CSV table of C-alpha atoms in Angstrom, one decimal:
chain,number,residue,atom,x,y,z
A,1,UNK,CA,0.0,0.0,0.0
A,2,UNK,CA,1.0,3.6,-0.6
A,3,UNK,CA,1.1,5.8,2.5
A,4,UNK,CA,-1.5,8.5,2.6
A,5,UNK,CA,-2.8,11.2,4.9
A,6,UNK,CA,-5.6,9.0,6.3
A,7,UNK,CA,-3.0,6.3,7.2
A,8,UNK,CA,-0.9,8.9,9.1
A,9,UNK,CA,-3.8,10.4,10.8
A,10,UNK,CA,-5.1,7.0,12.1
A,11,UNK,CA,-1.6,5.9,13.2
A,12,UNK,CA,-1.0,9.2,15.1
A,13,UNK,CA,-4.5,9.2,16.6
A,14,UNK,CA,-4.3,5.6,17.6
A,15,UNK,CA,-1.9,3.6,19.7
A,16,UNK,CA,0.8,2.8,17.1
A,17,UNK,CA,4.3,3.1,18.5
A,18,UNK,CA,6.3,4.2,15.4
A,19,UNK,CA,7.0,4.0,11.7
A,20,UNK,CA,10.2,2.2,10.8
A,21,UNK,CA,12.1,2.0,7.6
A,22,UNK,CA,15.1,-0.3,7.2
A,23,UNK,CA,16.9,-0.3,3.9
A,24,UNK,CA,19.9,-2.4,2.9
A,25,UNK,CA,22.8,-1.0,0.8
A,26,UNK,CA,25.9,-2.1,-1.0
A,27,UNK,CA,28.9,0.2,-1.9
A,28,UNK,CA,28.4,1.9,-5.3
A,29,UNK,CA,31.5,0.1,-6.5
A,30,UNK,CA,29.8,-3.3,-5.8
A,31,UNK,CA,29.9,-5.9,-3.0
A,32,UNK,CA,33.4,-6.1,-1.5
A,33,UNK,CA,34.4,-2.5,-2.5
A,34,UNK,CA,36.0,-0.6,0.3
A,35,UNK,CA,34.1,2.2,2.1
A,36,UNK,CA,35.4,4.9,4.3
A,37,UNK,CA,33.3,5.6,7.5
A,38,UNK,CA,33.4,9.0,9.3
A,39,UNK,CA,36.3,9.4,11.7
A,40,UNK,CA,36.2,10.7,15.3
A,41,UNK,CA,38.7,12.1,17.8
A,42,UNK,CA,42.2,10.9,17.0
A,43,UNK,CA,41.2,9.7,13.5
A,44,UNK,CA,39.5,6.6,14.9
A,45,UNK,CA,36.4,4.8,13.5
A,46,UNK,CA,33.3,4.0,15.6
A,47,UNK,CA,33.4,0.2,15.6
A,48,UNK,CA,31.4,-2.1,17.9
A,49,UNK,CA,29.9,-5.6,18.1
A,50,UNK,CA,26.1,-6.0,17.5
A,51,UNK,CA,23.8,-8.9,17.7
A,52,UNK,CA,22.3,-10.0,14.4
A,53,UNK,CA,18.5,-9.8,14.9
A,54,UNK,CA,18.0,-12.7,12.5
A,55,UNK,CA,20.7,-15.2,13.5
A,56,UNK,CA,21.4,-14.0,17.0
A,57,UNK,CA,25.1,-14.1,16.1
A,58,UNK,CA,27.5,-11.3,17.2
A,59,UNK,CA,28.8,-9.4,14.3
A,60,UNK,CA,31.6,-6.8,14.0
A,61,UNK,CA,30.1,-3.5,12.8
A,62,UNK,CA,31.2,0.0,11.9
A,63,UNK,CA,29.2,3.2,12.1
A,64,UNK,CA,28.9,4.7,8.6
A,65,UNK,CA,26.7,7.6,9.4
A,66,UNK,CA,25.6,8.7,12.9
A,67,UNK,CA,22.2,9.9,14.2
A,68,UNK,CA,23.4,13.5,14.2
A,69,UNK,CA,24.7,13.3,10.7
A,70,UNK,CA,21.6,11.6,9.4
A,71,UNK,CA,19.5,14.4,11.0
A,72,UNK,CA,21.6,17.0,9.2
A,73,UNK,CA,21.2,15.1,5.9
A,74,UNK,CA,17.4,15.0,6.3
A,75,UNK,CA,17.3,18.7,7.1
A,76,UNK,CA,19.4,19.5,4.0
A,77,UNK,CA,17.1,17.3,1.9
A,78,UNK,CA,14.2,19.3,3.1
A,79,UNK,CA,16.1,22.6,2.4
A,80,UNK,CA,16.8,21.5,-1.2
A,81,UNK,CA,13.1,20.8,-1.8
A,82,UNK,CA,12.2,24.2,-0.2
A,83,UNK,CA,14.7,25.9,-2.6
A,84,UNK,CA,13.2,24.0,-5.5
A,85,UNK,CA,9.7,25.3,-4.6
A,86,UNK,CA,8.3,21.9,-3.9
A,87,UNK,CA,8.0,22.3,-0.1
A,88,UNK,CA,6.5,25.0,2.0
A,89,UNK,CA,8.2,25.3,5.3
A,90,UNK,CA,8.8,28.0,8.0
A,91,UNK,CA,12.4,29.1,7.8
A,92,UNK,CA,14.7,31.5,9.7
A,93,UNK,CA,17.4,32.9,7.4
A,94,UNK,CA,20.4,35.1,8.5
A,95,UNK,CA,22.4,36.5,5.5
A,96,UNK,CA,26.0,37.4,6.0
A,97,UNK,CA,26.4,39.5,2.8
A,98,UNK,CA,27.8,42.7,4.3
A,99,UNK,CA,30.5,44.4,2.2
A,100,UNK,CA,33.2,44.2,4.9
A,101,UNK,CA,33.1,40.4,5.0
A,102,UNK,CA,35.7,38.4,3.0
A,103,UNK,CA,33.3,35.6,2.4
A,104,UNK,CA,29.5,35.9,2.0
A,105,UNK,CA,27.2,33.1,3.2
A,106,UNK,CA,23.7,32.3,4.5
A,107,UNK,CA,22.6,30.3,7.5
A,108,UNK,CA,19.1,28.8,7.8
A,109,UNK,CA,17.3,27.1,10.6
A,110,UNK,CA,17.7,23.9,8.6
A,111,UNK,CA,21.5,24.3,8.7
A,112,UNK,CA,22.3,25.8,12.1
A,113,UNK,CA,23.5,23.2,14.6
A,114,UNK,CA,21.0,24.1,17.3
A,115,UNK,CA,18.2,25.0,14.9
A,116,UNK,CA,16.1,27.9,16.0
A,117,UNK,CA,17.9,28.1,19.3
A,118,UNK,CA,21.3,28.6,17.6
A,119,UNK,CA,23.5,31.5,18.7
A,120,UNK,CA,23.6,32.9,15.2
A,121,UNK,CA,19.9,33.6,15.4
A,122,UNK,CA,20.0,34.7,19.0
A,123,UNK,CA,22.6,37.4,18.1
A,124,UNK,CA,20.7,38.5,14.9
A,125,UNK,CA,18.0,41.2,14.5
A,126,UNK,CA,14.4,41.0,13.5
A,127,UNK,CA,12.8,44.4,12.7
A,128,UNK,CA,15.6,46.2,14.5
A,129,UNK,CA,15.4,44.1,17.7
A,130,UNK,CA,17.5,41.2,18.9
A,131,UNK,CA,15.6,38.2,17.7
A,132,UNK,CA,15.1,36.7,21.2
A,133,UNK,CA,13.5,40.0,22.3
A,134,UNK,CA,11.2,40.3,19.2
A,135,UNK,CA,7.6,39.1,19.2
A,136,UNK,CA,8.5,35.9,17.3
A,137,UNK,CA,11.7,35.3,19.2
A,138,UNK,CA,10.0,35.3,22.6
A,139,UNK,CA,8.0,32.2,21.5
A,140,UNK,CA,11.1,30.2,22.5
A,141,UNK,CA,10.9,31.6,26.1
A,142,UNK,CA,7.6,29.9,26.7
A,143,UNK,CA,7.9,26.8,24.5
A,144,UNK,CA,7.5,23.4,26.1
A,145,UNK,CA,6.0,20.0,25.4
A,146,UNK,CA,2.6,21.2,26.6
A,147,UNK,CA,2.8,24.4,24.6
A,148,UNK,CA,4.4,23.7,21.2
A,149,UNK,CA,2.1,25.8,19.1
A,150,UNK,CA,4.4,28.8,18.5
A,151,UNK,CA,7.4,26.6,17.7
A,152,UNK,CA,5.2,24.5,15.3
A,153,UNK,CA,4.6,27.6,13.3
A,154,UNK,CA,8.1,29.0,13.5
A,155,UNK,CA,10.4,26.0,13.3
A,156,UNK,CA,8.6,22.6,13.2
A,157,UNK,CA,11.8,20.7,12.5
A,158,UNK,CA,12.9,21.6,16.0
A,159,UNK,CA,10.0,19.5,17.3
A,160,UNK,CA,10.9,16.7,14.9
A,161,UNK,CA,14.7,16.5,15.2
A,162,UNK,CA,15.0,17.8,18.8
A,163,UNK,CA,16.2,21.0,20.3
A,164,UNK,CA,17.5,22.3,23.6
A,165,UNK,CA,17.4,26.1,24.2
A,166,UNK,CA,20.4,25.9,26.6
A,167,UNK,CA,21.8,29.4,25.6
A,168,UNK,CA,18.6,31.3,26.1
A,169,UNK,CA,17.5,33.4,29.1
A,170,UNK,CA,16.5,30.3,31.1
A,171,UNK,CA,19.9,28.6,30.5
A,172,UNK,CA,19.8,24.8,31.1
A,173,UNK,CA,16.1,25.1,32.0
A,174,UNK,CA,15.3,26.3,28.5
A,175,UNK,CA,12.9,24.5,26.1
A,176,UNK,CA,13.9,20.9,25.5
A,177,UNK,CA,12.4,18.6,22.9
A,178,UNK,CA,13.5,15.0,22.3
A,179,UNK,CA,14.2,13.6,18.9
A,180,UNK,CA,11.1,12.2,17.3
A,181,UNK,CA,12.9,10.8,14.3
A,182,UNK,CA,16.2,8.9,14.6
A,183,UNK,CA,18.3,7.4,11.8
A,184,UNK,CA,21.7,5.8,11.4
A,185,UNK,CA,23.7,3.7,8.9
A,186,UNK,CA,25.6,0.7,10.1
A,187,UNK,CA,28.1,-1.5,8.1
A,188,UNK,CA,28.0,-5.2,9.0
A,189,UNK,CA,30.9,-7.7,9.1
A,190,UNK,CA,33.3,-4.8,9.0
A,191,UNK,CA,36.9,-5.7,8.2
A,192,UNK,CA,39.4,-2.8,8.4
A,193,UNK,CA,41.8,-2.4,5.4
A,194,UNK,CA,44.7,-0.3,4.4
A,195,UNK,CA,45.0,2.9,2.5
A,196,UNK,CA,48.0,4.3,0.6
A,197,UNK,CA,49.1,7.8,-0.2
A,198,UNK,CA,51.7,9.2,-2.6
A,199,UNK,CA,52.4,11.9,-5.1
A,200,UNK,CA,54.5,12.1,-8.2
A,201,UNK,CA,55.7,15.6,-9.0
A,202,UNK,CA,55.3,16.3,-12.7
A,203,UNK,CA,58.1,18.9,-12.5
A,204,UNK,CA,60.4,16.2,-10.9
A,205,UNK,CA,61.7,18.7,-8.3
A,206,UNK,CA,64.2,17.0,-6.1
A,207,UNK,CA,65.1,17.4,-2.4
A,208,UNK,CA,68.6,18.6,-3.2
A,209,UNK,CA,67.3,21.5,-5.3
A,210,UNK,CA,66.6,23.4,-2.1
A,211,UNK,CA,66.6,24.8,0.5
A,212,UNK,CA,63.9,27.4,0.1
A,213,UNK,CA,63.8,30.6,2.0
A,214,UNK,CA,60.9,33.0,2.9
A,215,UNK,CA,60.7,36.0,0.6
A,216,UNK,CA,61.8,39.1,2.3
A,217,UNK,CA,59.1,41.2,0.6
A,218,UNK,CA,55.7,40.5,-0.9
A,219,UNK,CA,55.4,40.7,-4.7
A,220,UNK,CA,52.7,40.1,-7.1
A,221,UNK,CA,55.1,38.6,-9.7
A,222,UNK,CA,57.0,36.3,-7.3
A,223,UNK,CA,56.2,33.3,-5.2
A,224,UNK,CA,56.2,33.5,-1.4
A,225,UNK,CA,59.6,31.7,-1.3
A,226,UNK,CA,63.0,32.4,-2.8
A,227,UNK,CA,66.3,30.6,-3.5
A,228,UNK,CA,69.5,32.1,-2.1
A,229,UNK,CA,73.0,30.9,-2.7
A,230,UNK,CA,74.6,32.6,0.4
A,231,UNK,CA,72.5,30.6,2.9
A,232,UNK,CA,71.2,33.6,4.6
A,233,UNK,CA,67.6,34.3,5.6
A,234,UNK,CA,64.9,32.3,7.2
A,235,UNK,CA,64.2,28.8,5.8
A,236,UNK,CA,60.7,28.2,4.6
A,237,UNK,CA,58.6,26.1,7.0
A,238,UNK,CA,60.5,23.7,9.2
A,239,UNK,CA,63.6,22.9,7.2
A,240,UNK,CA,63.3,24.6,3.8
A,241,UNK,CA,62.6,21.4,1.8
A,242,UNK,CA,60.8,21.9,-1.5
A,243,UNK,CA,57.9,20.0,0.1
A,244,UNK,CA,57.3,23.0,2.4
A,245,UNK,CA,56.1,24.8,-0.8
A,246,UNK,CA,54.2,21.7,-2.0
A,247,UNK,CA,56.8,20.8,-4.6
A,248,UNK,CA,58.5,17.4,-5.1
A,249,UNK,CA,57.4,13.8,-4.7
A,250,UNK,CA,55.5,12.5,-1.7
A,251,UNK,CA,57.0,9.2,-0.4
A,252,UNK,CA,54.4,6.4,-0.8
A,253,UNK,CA,53.0,5.4,2.6
A,254,UNK,CA,50.6,2.8,3.9
A,255,UNK,CA,48.3,2.9,7.0
A,256,UNK,CA,45.1,1.5,8.3
A,257,UNK,CA,42.0,2.9,6.6
A,258,UNK,CA,38.6,2.0,5.1
A,259,UNK,CA,36.5,-1.1,5.6
A,260,UNK,CA,34.9,-3.9,3.5
A,261,UNK,CA,31.5,-4.9,4.7
A,262,UNK,CA,28.9,-7.5,3.8
A,263,UNK,CA,26.2,-4.9,3.7
A,264,UNK,CA,25.1,-1.5,5.1
A,265,UNK,CA,21.7,-1.0,6.7
A,266,UNK,CA,20.0,2.4,7.2
A,267,UNK,CA,17.4,2.3,9.9
A,268,UNK,CA,15.0,5.2,10.4
A,269,UNK,CA,12.4,5.3,13.2
A,270,UNK,CA,9.7,8.0,13.6
A,271,UNK,CA,8.3,7.8,17.1
A,272,UNK,CA,4.6,8.5,17.2
A,273,UNK,CA,4.8,8.2,21.0
A,274,UNK,CA,7.1,11.2,21.1
A,275,UNK,CA,4.7,13.2,18.9
A,276,UNK,CA,1.8,12.4,21.1
A,277,UNK,CA,3.5,14.1,24.1
A,278,UNK,CA,3.3,17.4,22.2
A,279,UNK,CA,0.3,19.7,22.8
A,280,UNK,CA,-0.8,22.7,20.8
A,281,UNK,CA,-3.1,25.1,22.7
A,282,UNK,CA,-4.5,27.9,20.6
A,283,UNK,CA,-4.9,31.6,21.5
A,284,UNK,CA,-3.0,31.2,24.8
A,285,UNK,CA,-5.5,28.7,26.1
A,286,UNK,CA,-4.6,26.7,29.2
A,287,UNK,CA,-5.2,23.4,27.4
A,288,UNK,CA,-5.3,22.1,23.9
A,289,UNK,CA,-8.1,20.6,21.8
A,290,UNK,CA,-7.9,17.0,20.5
A,291,UNK,CA,-8.6,17.8,16.9
A,292,UNK,CA,-5.9,20.6,16.9
A,293,UNK,CA,-3.3,18.3,18.6
A,294,UNK,CA,-4.1,15.6,16.0
A,295,UNK,CA,-3.7,17.9,13.1
A,296,UNK,CA,-0.3,19.2,14.3
A,297,UNK,CA,1.0,15.7,15.2
A,298,UNK,CA,-0.1,14.4,11.8
A,299,UNK,CA,1.7,17.2,10.0
A,300,UNK,CA,4.9,16.5,12.0
A,301,UNK,CA,4.6,12.8,11.2
A,302,UNK,CA,4.2,13.7,7.5
A,303,UNK,CA,7.3,15.9,7.7
A,304,UNK,CA,9.3,13.1,9.3
A,305,UNK,CA,8.2,10.6,6.6
A,306,UNK,CA,9.1,13.2,3.9
A,307,UNK,CA,12.5,13.9,5.5
A,308,UNK,CA,13.3,10.2,5.8
A,309,UNK,CA,12.2,9.4,2.2
A,310,UNK,CA,14.0,12.4,0.7
A,311,UNK,CA,17.3,11.6,2.4
A,312,UNK,CA,17.3,8.1,1.0
A,313,UNK,CA,17.8,9.6,-2.5
A,314,UNK,CA,21.4,10.5,-1.8
A,315,UNK,CA,23.7,7.7,-0.6
A,316,UNK,CA,26.9,9.6,-1.2
A,317,UNK,CA,27.9,10.0,2.4
A,318,UNK,CA,31.5,11.3,1.8
A,319,UNK,CA,34.6,10.7,-0.3
A,320,UNK,CA,34.9,7.0,-1.0
A,321,UNK,CA,31.7,6.2,0.8
A,322,UNK,CA,28.8,6.1,-1.7
A,323,UNK,CA,26.1,3.5,-1.1
A,324,UNK,CA,23.4,2.2,-3.4
A,325,UNK,CA,20.1,0.6,-2.1
A,326,UNK,CA,19.6,-3.0,-3.0
A,327,UNK,CA,15.9,-2.9,-2.2
A,328,UNK,CA,13.0,-0.4,-2.4
A,329,UNK,CA,12.4,1.5,0.9
A,330,UNK,CA,9.4,0.3,2.8
A,331,UNK,CA,7.9,1.9,5.9
A,332,UNK,CA,6.5,-0.4,8.5
A,333,UNK,CA,3.8,0.7,11.0
A,334,UNK,CA,4.5,-0.8,14.5
A,335,UNK,CA,1.0,-1.0,15.8
A,336,UNK,CA,-0.2,-4.1,17.6
A,337,UNK,CA,2.4,-6.2,19.5
A,338,UNK,CA,2.7,-9.7,18.1
A,339,UNK,CA,1.2,-8.8,14.7
A,340,UNK,CA,3.1,-8.5,11.4
A,341,UNK,CA,3.6,-4.7,10.8
A,342,UNK,CA,1.7,-3.2,7.9
A,343,UNK,CA,4.0,-2.1,5.1
A,344,UNK,CA,3.7,1.1,3.0
A,345,UNK,CA,5.6,2.4,0.0
A,346,UNK,CA,6.4,6.1,0.0
A,347,UNK,CA,8.5,7.7,-2.7
A,348,UNK,CA,9.6,11.3,-2.6
A,349,UNK,CA,6.6,12.6,-4.6
A,350,UNK,CA,4.1,10.8,-2.4
A,351,UNK,CA,5.8,12.0,0.8
A,352,UNK,CA,5.7,15.7,-0.4
A,353,UNK,CA,2.1,15.4,-1.5
A,354,UNK,CA,1.0,13.9,1.8
A,355,UNK,CA,2.9,16.6,3.7
A,356,UNK,CA,1.2,19.4,1.7
A,357,UNK,CA,-2.2,17.9,2.5
A,358,UNK,CA,-1.3,17.6,6.2
A,359,UNK,CA,-0.2,21.3,6.4
A,360,UNK,CA,-3.4,22.4,4.8
A,361,UNK,CA,-5.4,20.6,7.4
A,362,UNK,CA,-3.2,22.0,10.2
A,363,UNK,CA,-3.8,25.5,9.0
A,364,UNK,CA,-7.6,24.9,8.8
A,365,UNK,CA,-7.4,23.8,12.4
A,366,UNK,CA,-6.0,27.3,13.3
A,367,UNK,CA,-2.4,26.4,13.7
A,368,UNK,CA,0.3,28.9,12.7
A,369,UNK,CA,2.6,28.3,9.8
A,370,UNK,CA,5.1,31.0,9.0
A,371,UNK,CA,6.9,31.6,5.8
A,372,UNK,CA,10.6,32.7,5.4
A,373,UNK,CA,11.7,35.0,8.2
A,374,UNK,CA,14.8,37.0,7.3
A,375,UNK,CA,17.1,38.1,10.1
A,376,UNK,CA,20.0,40.6,10.0
A,377,UNK,CA,23.2,39.8,11.9
A,378,UNK,CA,23.9,42.3,14.6
A,379,UNK,CA,26.9,44.7,14.1
A,380,UNK,CA,28.7,42.8,16.9
A,381,UNK,CA,28.1,39.5,15.2
A,382,UNK,CA,29.3,40.8,11.8
A,383,UNK,CA,32.5,42.2,13.4
A,384,UNK,CA,33.1,38.8,15.1
A,385,UNK,CA,32.7,37.0,11.8
A,386,UNK,CA,34.9,39.6,10.0
A,387,UNK,CA,37.7,39.2,12.4
A,388,UNK,CA,37.4,35.4,12.3
A,389,UNK,CA,37.6,35.5,8.5
A,390,UNK,CA,40.7,37.7,8.5
A,391,UNK,CA,42.4,35.4,11.0
A,392,UNK,CA,41.5,32.4,8.9
A,393,UNK,CA,42.9,34.1,5.8
A,394,UNK,CA,46.1,35.0,7.6
A,395,UNK,CA,46.5,31.5,8.9
A,396,UNK,CA,46.0,30.1,5.4
A,397,UNK,CA,48.7,32.4,4.0
A,398,UNK,CA,51.1,31.3,6.8
A,399,UNK,CA,50.5,27.6,6.1
A,400,UNK,CA,50.9,28.1,2.3
């Protein structure tokens, strides 16, 4: 069956625990091709043993994409559809396009690490006021599980992917929402391999051709280094080798790196139980109405299904870690214990269509749904960014 709005509404309004989607992948290069997982502190991989749910055997696994990374990928997938005009979504936008900045960029609430509670928005202006002191910004001050209405209209993804307003006026007591959608990609039967590195210089510059020295003065028609026959001056880098200027061959090396796996599995779970904890009172009422709660929760469920479905279209996780699905993605509804879960197909087009319907019903129920809200970085934030860019530029020149 194809998933539709009525299916979501019944699931959210009933007792179903969650929607689950588990999809198997192989490397794009084919079974047995090496993949490179993300690395963590010290350049290490996240490996662990897990119990195979089918055989009960213990299998060596490696984390290919974490819960946090998957959330970011889902948000970026939503942002792409928003920019393509196929998705209507509330969005905070801060543009850093001031002339004094070396690099221009934009940050949206689908890209900021802490979503609407991020310090970038906190230190930006809306209609001449610091965002958190503006009418829309103060919504965060009163947001909680029992009063999620304002946040629903301003940043619904915060209710879906989780948020903690730890840098707001209430500090650690600020609004906190758990993740309602969780996803990760695991590689099974992981065997670590080796990786090599080398470089052959097409100019065939040799070590003995140096040493190189730092140029005494900057010039537009000369490199940042010079050759001197008298041995005077400061040697370039550590010892003046041509490699300090990225010239010459790189000695071939070999070290641990990359894994072969039997398969990769992406598991996404949308918790309907988490969504049911959220309440949406209207017009500052003390309590919410059931039909309004149902409309909001159904819209969030549709947003979660859309995010999970859209993110599955891109298996290119990073350099040398592109995966390709070996099966169609199927969503299972975990409803009655002991019964076989109902299965639903849901491609990107279907997911976007269902979400559009859900938002229409939410609006009809009286729920807020903002458009794009453009913020302006405060002068202090602009200056902080400007100084940081200059420091980064100077550091890059020193390292060159």
